[in-house]
CSV table of C-alpha atoms in Angstrom, one decimal:
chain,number,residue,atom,x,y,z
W,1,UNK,CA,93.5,118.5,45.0
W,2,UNK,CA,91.0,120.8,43.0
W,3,UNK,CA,91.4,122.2,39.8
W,4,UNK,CA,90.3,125.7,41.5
W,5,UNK,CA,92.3,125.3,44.8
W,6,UNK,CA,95.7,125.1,42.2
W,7,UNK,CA,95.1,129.0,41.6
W,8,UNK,CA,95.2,132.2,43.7
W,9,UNK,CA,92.2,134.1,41.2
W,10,UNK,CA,89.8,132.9,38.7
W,11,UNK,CA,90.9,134.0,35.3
W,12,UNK,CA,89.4,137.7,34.1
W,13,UNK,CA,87.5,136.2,31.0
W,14,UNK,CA,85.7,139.3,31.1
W,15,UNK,CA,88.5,142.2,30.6
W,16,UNK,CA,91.8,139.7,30.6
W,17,UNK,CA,93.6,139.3,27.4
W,18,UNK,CA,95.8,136.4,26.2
W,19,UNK,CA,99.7,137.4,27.6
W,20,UNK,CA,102.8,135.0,26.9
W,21,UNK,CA,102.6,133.4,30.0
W,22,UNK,CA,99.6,131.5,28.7
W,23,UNK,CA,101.8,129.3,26.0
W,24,UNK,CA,104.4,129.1,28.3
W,25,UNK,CA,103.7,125.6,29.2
W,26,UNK,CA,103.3,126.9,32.9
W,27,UNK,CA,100.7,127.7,35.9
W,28,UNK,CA,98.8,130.4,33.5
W,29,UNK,CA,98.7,127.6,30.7
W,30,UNK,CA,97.0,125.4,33.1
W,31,UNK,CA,94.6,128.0,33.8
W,32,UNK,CA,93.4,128.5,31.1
W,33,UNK,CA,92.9,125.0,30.0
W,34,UNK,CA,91.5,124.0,32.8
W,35,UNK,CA,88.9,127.7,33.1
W,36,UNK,CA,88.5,128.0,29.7
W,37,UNK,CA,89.1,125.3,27.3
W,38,UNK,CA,88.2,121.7,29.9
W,39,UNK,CA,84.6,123.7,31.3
W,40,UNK,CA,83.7,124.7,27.9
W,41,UNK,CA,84.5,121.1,26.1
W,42,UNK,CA,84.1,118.3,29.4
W,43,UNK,CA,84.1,115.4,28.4
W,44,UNK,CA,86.1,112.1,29.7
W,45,UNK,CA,89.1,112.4,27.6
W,46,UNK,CA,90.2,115.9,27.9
W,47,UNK,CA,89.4,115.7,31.9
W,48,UNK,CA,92.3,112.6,32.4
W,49,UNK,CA,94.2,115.6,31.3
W,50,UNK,CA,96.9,113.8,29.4
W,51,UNK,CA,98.8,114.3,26.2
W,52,UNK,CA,96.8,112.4,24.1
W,53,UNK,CA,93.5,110.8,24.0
W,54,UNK,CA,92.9,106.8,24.7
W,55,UNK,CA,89.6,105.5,23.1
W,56,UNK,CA,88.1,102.4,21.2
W,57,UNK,CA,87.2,102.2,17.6
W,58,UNK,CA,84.2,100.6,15.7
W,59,UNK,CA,84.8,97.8,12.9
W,60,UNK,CA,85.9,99.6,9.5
W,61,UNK,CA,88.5,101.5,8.3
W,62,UNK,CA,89.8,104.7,10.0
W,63,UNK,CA,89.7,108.5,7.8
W,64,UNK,CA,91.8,110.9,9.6
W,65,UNK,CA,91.7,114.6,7.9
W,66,UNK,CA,93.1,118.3,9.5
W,67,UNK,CA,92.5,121.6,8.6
W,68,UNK,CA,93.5,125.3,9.6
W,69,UNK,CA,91.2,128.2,9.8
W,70,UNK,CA,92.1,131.4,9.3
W,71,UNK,CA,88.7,133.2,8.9
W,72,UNK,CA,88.4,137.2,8.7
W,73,UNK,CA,86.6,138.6,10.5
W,74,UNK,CA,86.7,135.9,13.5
W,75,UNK,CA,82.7,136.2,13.8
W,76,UNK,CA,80.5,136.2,11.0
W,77,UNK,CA,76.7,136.0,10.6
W,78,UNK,CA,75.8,132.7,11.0
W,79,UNK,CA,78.7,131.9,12.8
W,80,UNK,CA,82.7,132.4,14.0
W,81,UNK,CA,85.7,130.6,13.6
W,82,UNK,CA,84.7,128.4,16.6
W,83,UNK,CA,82.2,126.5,15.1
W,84,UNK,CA,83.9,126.7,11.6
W,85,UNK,CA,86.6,124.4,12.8
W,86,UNK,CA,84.6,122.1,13.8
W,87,UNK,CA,82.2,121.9,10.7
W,88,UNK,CA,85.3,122.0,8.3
W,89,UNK,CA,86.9,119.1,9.2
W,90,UNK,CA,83.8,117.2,10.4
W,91,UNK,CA,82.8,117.7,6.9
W,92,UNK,CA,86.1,116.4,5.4
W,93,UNK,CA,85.8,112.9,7.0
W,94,UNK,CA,82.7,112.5,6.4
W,95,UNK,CA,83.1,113.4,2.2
W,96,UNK,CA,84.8,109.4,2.4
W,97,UNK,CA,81.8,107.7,3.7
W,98,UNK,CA,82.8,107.9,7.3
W,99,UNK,CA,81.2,108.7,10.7
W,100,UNK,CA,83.0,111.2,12.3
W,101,UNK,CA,84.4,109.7,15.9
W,102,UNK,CA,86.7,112.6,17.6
W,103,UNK,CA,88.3,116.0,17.1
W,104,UNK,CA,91.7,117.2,17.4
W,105,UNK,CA,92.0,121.2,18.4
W,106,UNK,CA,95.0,123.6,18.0
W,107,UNK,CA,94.8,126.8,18.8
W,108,UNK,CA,97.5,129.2,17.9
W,109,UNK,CA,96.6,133.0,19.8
W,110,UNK,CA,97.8,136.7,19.6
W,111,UNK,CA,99.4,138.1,22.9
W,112,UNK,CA,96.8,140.8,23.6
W,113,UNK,CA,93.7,139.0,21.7
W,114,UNK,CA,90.8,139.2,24.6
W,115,UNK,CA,89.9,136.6,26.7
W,116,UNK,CA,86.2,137.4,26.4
W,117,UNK,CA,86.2,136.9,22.6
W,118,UNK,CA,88.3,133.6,23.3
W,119,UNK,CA,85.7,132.0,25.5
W,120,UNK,CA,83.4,133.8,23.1
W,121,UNK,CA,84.9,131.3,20.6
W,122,UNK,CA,85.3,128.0,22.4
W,123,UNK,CA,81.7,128.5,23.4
W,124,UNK,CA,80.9,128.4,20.1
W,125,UNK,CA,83.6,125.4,19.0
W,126,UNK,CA,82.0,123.2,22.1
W,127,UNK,CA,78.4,123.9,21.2
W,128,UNK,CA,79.2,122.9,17.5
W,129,UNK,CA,80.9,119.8,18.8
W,130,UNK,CA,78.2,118.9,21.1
W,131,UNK,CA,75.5,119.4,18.0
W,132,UNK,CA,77.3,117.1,15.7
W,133,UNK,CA,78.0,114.7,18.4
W,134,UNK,CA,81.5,114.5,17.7
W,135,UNK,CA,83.7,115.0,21.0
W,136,UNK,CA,87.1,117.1,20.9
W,137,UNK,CA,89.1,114.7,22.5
W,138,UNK,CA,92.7,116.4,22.9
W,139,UNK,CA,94.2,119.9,21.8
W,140,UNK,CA,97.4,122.5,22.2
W,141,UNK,CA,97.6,125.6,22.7
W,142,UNK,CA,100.6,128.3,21.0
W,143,UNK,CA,100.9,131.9,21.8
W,144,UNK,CA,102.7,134.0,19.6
W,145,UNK,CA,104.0,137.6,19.9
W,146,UNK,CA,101.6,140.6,19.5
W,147,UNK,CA,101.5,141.9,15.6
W,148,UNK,CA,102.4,138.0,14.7
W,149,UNK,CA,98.8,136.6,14.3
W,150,UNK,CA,95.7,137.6,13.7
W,151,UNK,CA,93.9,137.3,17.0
W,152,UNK,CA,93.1,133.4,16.6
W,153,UNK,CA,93.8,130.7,14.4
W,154,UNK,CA,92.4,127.1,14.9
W,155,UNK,CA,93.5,123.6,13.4
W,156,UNK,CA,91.1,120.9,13.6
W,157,UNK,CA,91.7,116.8,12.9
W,158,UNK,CA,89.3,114.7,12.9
W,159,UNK,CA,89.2,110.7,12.6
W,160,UNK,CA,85.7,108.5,11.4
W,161,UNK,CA,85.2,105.4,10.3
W,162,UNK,CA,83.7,104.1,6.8
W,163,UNK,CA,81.8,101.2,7.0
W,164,UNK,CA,82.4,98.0,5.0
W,165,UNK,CA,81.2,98.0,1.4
W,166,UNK,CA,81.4,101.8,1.3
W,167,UNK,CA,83.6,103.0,-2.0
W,168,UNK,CA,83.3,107.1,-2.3
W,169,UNK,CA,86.3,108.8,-3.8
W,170,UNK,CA,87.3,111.4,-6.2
W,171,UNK,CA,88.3,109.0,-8.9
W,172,UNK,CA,84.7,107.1,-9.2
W,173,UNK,CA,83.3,109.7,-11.2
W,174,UNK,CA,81.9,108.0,-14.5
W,175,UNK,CA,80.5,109.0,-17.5
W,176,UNK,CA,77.0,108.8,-17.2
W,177,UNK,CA,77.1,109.6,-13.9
W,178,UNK,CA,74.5,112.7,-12.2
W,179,UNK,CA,75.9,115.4,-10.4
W,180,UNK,CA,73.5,117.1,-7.2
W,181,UNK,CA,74.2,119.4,-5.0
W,182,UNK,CA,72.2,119.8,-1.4
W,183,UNK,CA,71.6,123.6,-1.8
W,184,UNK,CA,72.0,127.4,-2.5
W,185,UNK,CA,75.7,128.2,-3.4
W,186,UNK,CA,78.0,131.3,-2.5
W,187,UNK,CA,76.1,132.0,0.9
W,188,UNK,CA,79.8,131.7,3.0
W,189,UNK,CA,81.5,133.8,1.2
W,190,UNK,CA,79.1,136.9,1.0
W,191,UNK,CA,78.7,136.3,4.5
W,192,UNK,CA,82.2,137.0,5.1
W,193,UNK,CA,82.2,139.6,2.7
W,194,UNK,CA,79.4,141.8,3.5
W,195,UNK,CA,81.3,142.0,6.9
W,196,UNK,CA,84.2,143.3,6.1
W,197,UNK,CA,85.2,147.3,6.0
W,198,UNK,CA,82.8,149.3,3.6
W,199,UNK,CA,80.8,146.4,2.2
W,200,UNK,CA,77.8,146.0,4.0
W,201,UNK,CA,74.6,145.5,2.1
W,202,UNK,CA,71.2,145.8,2.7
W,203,UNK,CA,70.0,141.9,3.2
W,204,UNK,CA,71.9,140.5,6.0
W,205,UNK,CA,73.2,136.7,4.1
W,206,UNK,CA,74.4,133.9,6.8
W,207,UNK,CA,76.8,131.8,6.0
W,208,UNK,CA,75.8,128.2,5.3
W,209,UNK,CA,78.3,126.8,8.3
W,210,UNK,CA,77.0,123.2,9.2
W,211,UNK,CA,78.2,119.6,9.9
W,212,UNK,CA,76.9,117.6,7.3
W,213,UNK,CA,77.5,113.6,8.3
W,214,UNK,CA,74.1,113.6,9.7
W,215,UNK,CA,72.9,114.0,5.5
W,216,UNK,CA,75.8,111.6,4.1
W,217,UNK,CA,74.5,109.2,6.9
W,218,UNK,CA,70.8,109.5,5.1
W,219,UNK,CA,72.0,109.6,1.6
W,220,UNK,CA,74.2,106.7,1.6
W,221,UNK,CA,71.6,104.8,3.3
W,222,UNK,CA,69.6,105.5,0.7
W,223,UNK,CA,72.0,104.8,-2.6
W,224,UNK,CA,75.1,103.2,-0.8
W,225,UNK,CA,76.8,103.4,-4.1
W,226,UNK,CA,77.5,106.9,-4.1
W,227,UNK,CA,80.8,107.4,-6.1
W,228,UNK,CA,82.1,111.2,-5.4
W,229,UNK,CA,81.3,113.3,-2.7
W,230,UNK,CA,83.2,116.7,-2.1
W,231,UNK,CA,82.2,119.9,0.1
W,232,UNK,CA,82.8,122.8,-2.4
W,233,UNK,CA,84.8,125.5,0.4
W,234,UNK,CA,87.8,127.4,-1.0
W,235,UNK,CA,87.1,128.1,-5.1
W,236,UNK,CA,83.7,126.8,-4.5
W,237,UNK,CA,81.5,124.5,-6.9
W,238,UNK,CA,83.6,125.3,-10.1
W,239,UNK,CA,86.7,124.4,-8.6
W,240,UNK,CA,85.4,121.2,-6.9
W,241,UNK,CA,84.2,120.5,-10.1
W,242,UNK,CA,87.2,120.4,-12.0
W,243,UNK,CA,89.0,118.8,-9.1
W,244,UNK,CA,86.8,115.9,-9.1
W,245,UNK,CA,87.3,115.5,-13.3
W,246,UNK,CA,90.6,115.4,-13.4
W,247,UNK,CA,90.9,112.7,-10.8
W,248,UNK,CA,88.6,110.8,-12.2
W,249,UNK,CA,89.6,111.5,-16.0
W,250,UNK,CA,86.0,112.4,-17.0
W,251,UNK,CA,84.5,116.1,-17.7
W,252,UNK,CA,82.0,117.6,-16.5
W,253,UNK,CA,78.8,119.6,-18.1
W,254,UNK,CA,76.5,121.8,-15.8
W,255,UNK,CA,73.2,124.0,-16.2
W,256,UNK,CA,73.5,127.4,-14.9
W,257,UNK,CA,69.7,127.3,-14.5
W,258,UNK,CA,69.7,124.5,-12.4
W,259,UNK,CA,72.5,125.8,-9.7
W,260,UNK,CA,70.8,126.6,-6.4
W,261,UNK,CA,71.7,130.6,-5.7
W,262,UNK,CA,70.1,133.1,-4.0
W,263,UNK,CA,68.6,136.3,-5.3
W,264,UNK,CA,70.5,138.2,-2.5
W,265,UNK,CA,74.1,136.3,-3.6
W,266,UNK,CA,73.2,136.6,-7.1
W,267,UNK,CA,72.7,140.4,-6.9
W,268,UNK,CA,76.1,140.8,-4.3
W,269,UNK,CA,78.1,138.6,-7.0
W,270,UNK,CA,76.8,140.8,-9.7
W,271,UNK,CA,77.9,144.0,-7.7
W,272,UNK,CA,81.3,142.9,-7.2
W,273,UNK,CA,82.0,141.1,-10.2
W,274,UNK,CA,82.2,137.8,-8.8
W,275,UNK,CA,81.3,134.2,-10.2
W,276,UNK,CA,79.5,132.5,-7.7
W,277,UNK,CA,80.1,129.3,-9.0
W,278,UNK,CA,83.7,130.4,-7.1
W,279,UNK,CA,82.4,131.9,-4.2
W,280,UNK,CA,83.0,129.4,-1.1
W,281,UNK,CA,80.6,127.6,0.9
W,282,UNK,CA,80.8,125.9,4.3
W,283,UNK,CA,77.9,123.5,4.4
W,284,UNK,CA,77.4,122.6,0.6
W,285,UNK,CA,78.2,119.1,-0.9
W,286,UNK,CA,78.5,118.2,-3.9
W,287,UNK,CA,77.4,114.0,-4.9
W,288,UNK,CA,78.0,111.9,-8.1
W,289,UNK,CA,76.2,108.9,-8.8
W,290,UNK,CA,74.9,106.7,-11.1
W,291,UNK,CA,72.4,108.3,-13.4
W,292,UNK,CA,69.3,105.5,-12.4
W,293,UNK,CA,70.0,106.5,-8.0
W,294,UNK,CA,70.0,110.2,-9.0
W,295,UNK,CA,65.9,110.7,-7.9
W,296,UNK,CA,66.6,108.6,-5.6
W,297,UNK,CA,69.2,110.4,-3.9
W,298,UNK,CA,67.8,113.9,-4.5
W,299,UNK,CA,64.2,112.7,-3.0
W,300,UNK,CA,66.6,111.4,0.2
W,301,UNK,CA,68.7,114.9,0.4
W,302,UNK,CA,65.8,116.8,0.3
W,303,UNK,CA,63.8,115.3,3.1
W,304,UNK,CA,66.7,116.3,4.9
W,305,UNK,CA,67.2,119.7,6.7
W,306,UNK,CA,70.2,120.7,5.1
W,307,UNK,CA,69.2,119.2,1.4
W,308,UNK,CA,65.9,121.1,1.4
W,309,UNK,CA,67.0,123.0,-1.6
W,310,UNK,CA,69.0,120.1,-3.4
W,311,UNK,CA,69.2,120.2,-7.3
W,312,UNK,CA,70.6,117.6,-10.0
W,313,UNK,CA,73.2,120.2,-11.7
W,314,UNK,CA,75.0,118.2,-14.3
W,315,UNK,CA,76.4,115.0,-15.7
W,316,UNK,CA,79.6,113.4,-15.8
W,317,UNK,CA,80.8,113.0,-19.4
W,318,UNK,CA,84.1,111.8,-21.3
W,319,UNK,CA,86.5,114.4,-21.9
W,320,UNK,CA,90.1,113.2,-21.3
W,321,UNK,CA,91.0,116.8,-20.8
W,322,UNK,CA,88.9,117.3,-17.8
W,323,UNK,CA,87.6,119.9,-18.7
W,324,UNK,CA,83.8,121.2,-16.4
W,325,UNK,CA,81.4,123.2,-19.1
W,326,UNK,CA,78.5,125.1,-18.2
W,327,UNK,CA,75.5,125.8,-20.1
W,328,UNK,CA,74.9,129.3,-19.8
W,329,UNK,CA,70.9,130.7,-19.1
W,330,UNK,CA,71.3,132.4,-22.2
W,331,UNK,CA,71.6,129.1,-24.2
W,332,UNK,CA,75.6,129.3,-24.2
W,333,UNK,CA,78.6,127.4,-23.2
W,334,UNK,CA,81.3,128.5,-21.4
W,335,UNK,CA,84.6,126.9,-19.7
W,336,UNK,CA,84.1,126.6,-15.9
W,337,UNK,CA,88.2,126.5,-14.9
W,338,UNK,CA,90.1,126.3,-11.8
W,339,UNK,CA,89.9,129.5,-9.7
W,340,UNK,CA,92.9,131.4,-10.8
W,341,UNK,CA,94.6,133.6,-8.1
W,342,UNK,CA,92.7,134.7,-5.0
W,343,UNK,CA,88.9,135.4,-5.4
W,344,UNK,CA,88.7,136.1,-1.4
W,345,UNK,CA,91.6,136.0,1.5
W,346,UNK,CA,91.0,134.6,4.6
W,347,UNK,CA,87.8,132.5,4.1
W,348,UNK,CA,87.7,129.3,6.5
């Protein structure tokens, strides 16, 4: 039997809208895996259509990560919460060292939400998947009662592998270590921002949304004994900094003049009173390693696409407070805490 010949009419993907029925575990469940989500993603593990996905695994030792996304507004320039899901938690296994093997998708919808801007956004989640090389190998799918979501909501998991004789973690920051990062900060956030109700601005800013194990691969080729890397996303590069210390028991000191930003960023921050050493990013790492594989390591991000704008940003000092400093472009110092409260809802 067919997958089409199981159903009396194709799914409306152009006026339909999600309805109860399609959680329900029944024949318009079925549909809309098998019209939607299995065309969109095809690949030999979600077409045995089982439960769960069988595959092999390479030598090493396995990193498994998840993550929910929540984004407002669903789409955003330079990208949607399709594609989002799939960078976030492509990026988190790859912060250990790993190469990212297979996905995980969960996708809880809104009765009512459109079916257009659903295939809209697996479109967009296969395509993302397909670019990174990482198949989505199994998934679910919830429906929940109109006015209790927000149109979609998407958690991702993720497992890699880290090769043998690979060490990076949180707690390997040392004193004397460098600190880089691979670009321009606080491009995510304004992107979401200037979306939203009554905050356009003039210069359209795209977020920075990108897989970046295809950089890690490069940079720990080049200096295999990197000790921390991190992807700055929620609280951005201040709060990844002072994560980082106080795992490792070290502080931190950074040069605001050194910090990637862009004019356009800078000038939004500056408008709406924000830091954007806290603003969140989507395709940003930060990397800590020892001070004499530093130019190494930054000459290696940069010849990369997605390092082009790299910077060394600090050193790791002792401090067994923890505490991150900055040196101010005005000559000063000031204390770089943990983001305190919530600098934007709803970010990734």
């Amino acid at each position: 039997m067919t997958t089409r010949s199981r159903f009396s009419a194709r799914l409306d993907l152009e006026n339909g809208r999600v309805d109860m029925s399609h959680g329900a575990g029944g024949r318009a469940m079925a549909q809309l895996i098998d019209e939607l989500f299995k065309q969109a993603l095809d690949n030999e593990w979600l077409s045995q259509g089982n439960d769960q996905a069988l595959f092999s695994v390479p030598p090493g030792r396995l990193v498994m990560s998840t993550d929910a996304h929540v984004v407002s507004p669903l789409f955003f320039p330079g990208g949607d919460i399709g594609s989002l899901a799939v960078h976030g938690t492509i990026n988190d296994v790859a912060m250990s060292g790993a190469r990212p093997l297979h996905l995980a998708a969960s996708f809880v919808l809104e009765e009512g939400f459109p079916l257009a801007d659903l295939a809209r956004i697996v479109a967009s989640l296969a395509q993302a998947a397909r670019e990174a090389g990482v198949a989505i190998v199994t998934g679910d799918t919830k429906v929940v009662e109109r006015g209790k979501g927000d149109g979609v909501f998407i958690t991702t998991t993720g497992i890699g592998v880290v090769p043998e004789g690979i060490a990076i973690s949180g707690d390997r920051a040392r004193p004397g270590d460098v600190i880089l990062i691979n670009g321009h900060i606080g491009d995510h956030g304004i992107a979401i921002l200037s979306q939203r109700e009554n905050l356009g601005f003039e210069t359209v800013i795209q977020s920075d949304s990108a897989a970046l194990h295809g950089l890690i691969a490069d940079m720990i080729a080049a200096v295999p004994d990197i000790h921390c890397l991190r992807d700055p996303t929620r609280g951005g590069l201040a709060t990844t900094l002072n994560e980082l210390a106080q795992q490792s028991g070290v502080g931190m000191r950074i040069r605001e003049t050194d910090i990637p930003v862009r004019e356009a960023v800078s000038a939004a921050c500056e408008l709406l009173g924000l830091d954007p050493a806290y603003v969140a990013n989507e395709g940003k790492l930060v990397a800590i390693c020892p001070a004499d594989r530093a130019e190494t390591l930054l000459a290696t991000m940069r010849a990369h696409p997605l390092g082009a704008q790299a910077a060394i940003i600090g050193e790791v000092v002792e401090d067994p407070l923890g505490f991150v400093q900055m040196q101010t472009r005005f000559g000063g110092e000031r204390l770089l805490d943990w983001l305190a409260g919530e600098q934007l809802p709803r970010i990734c």
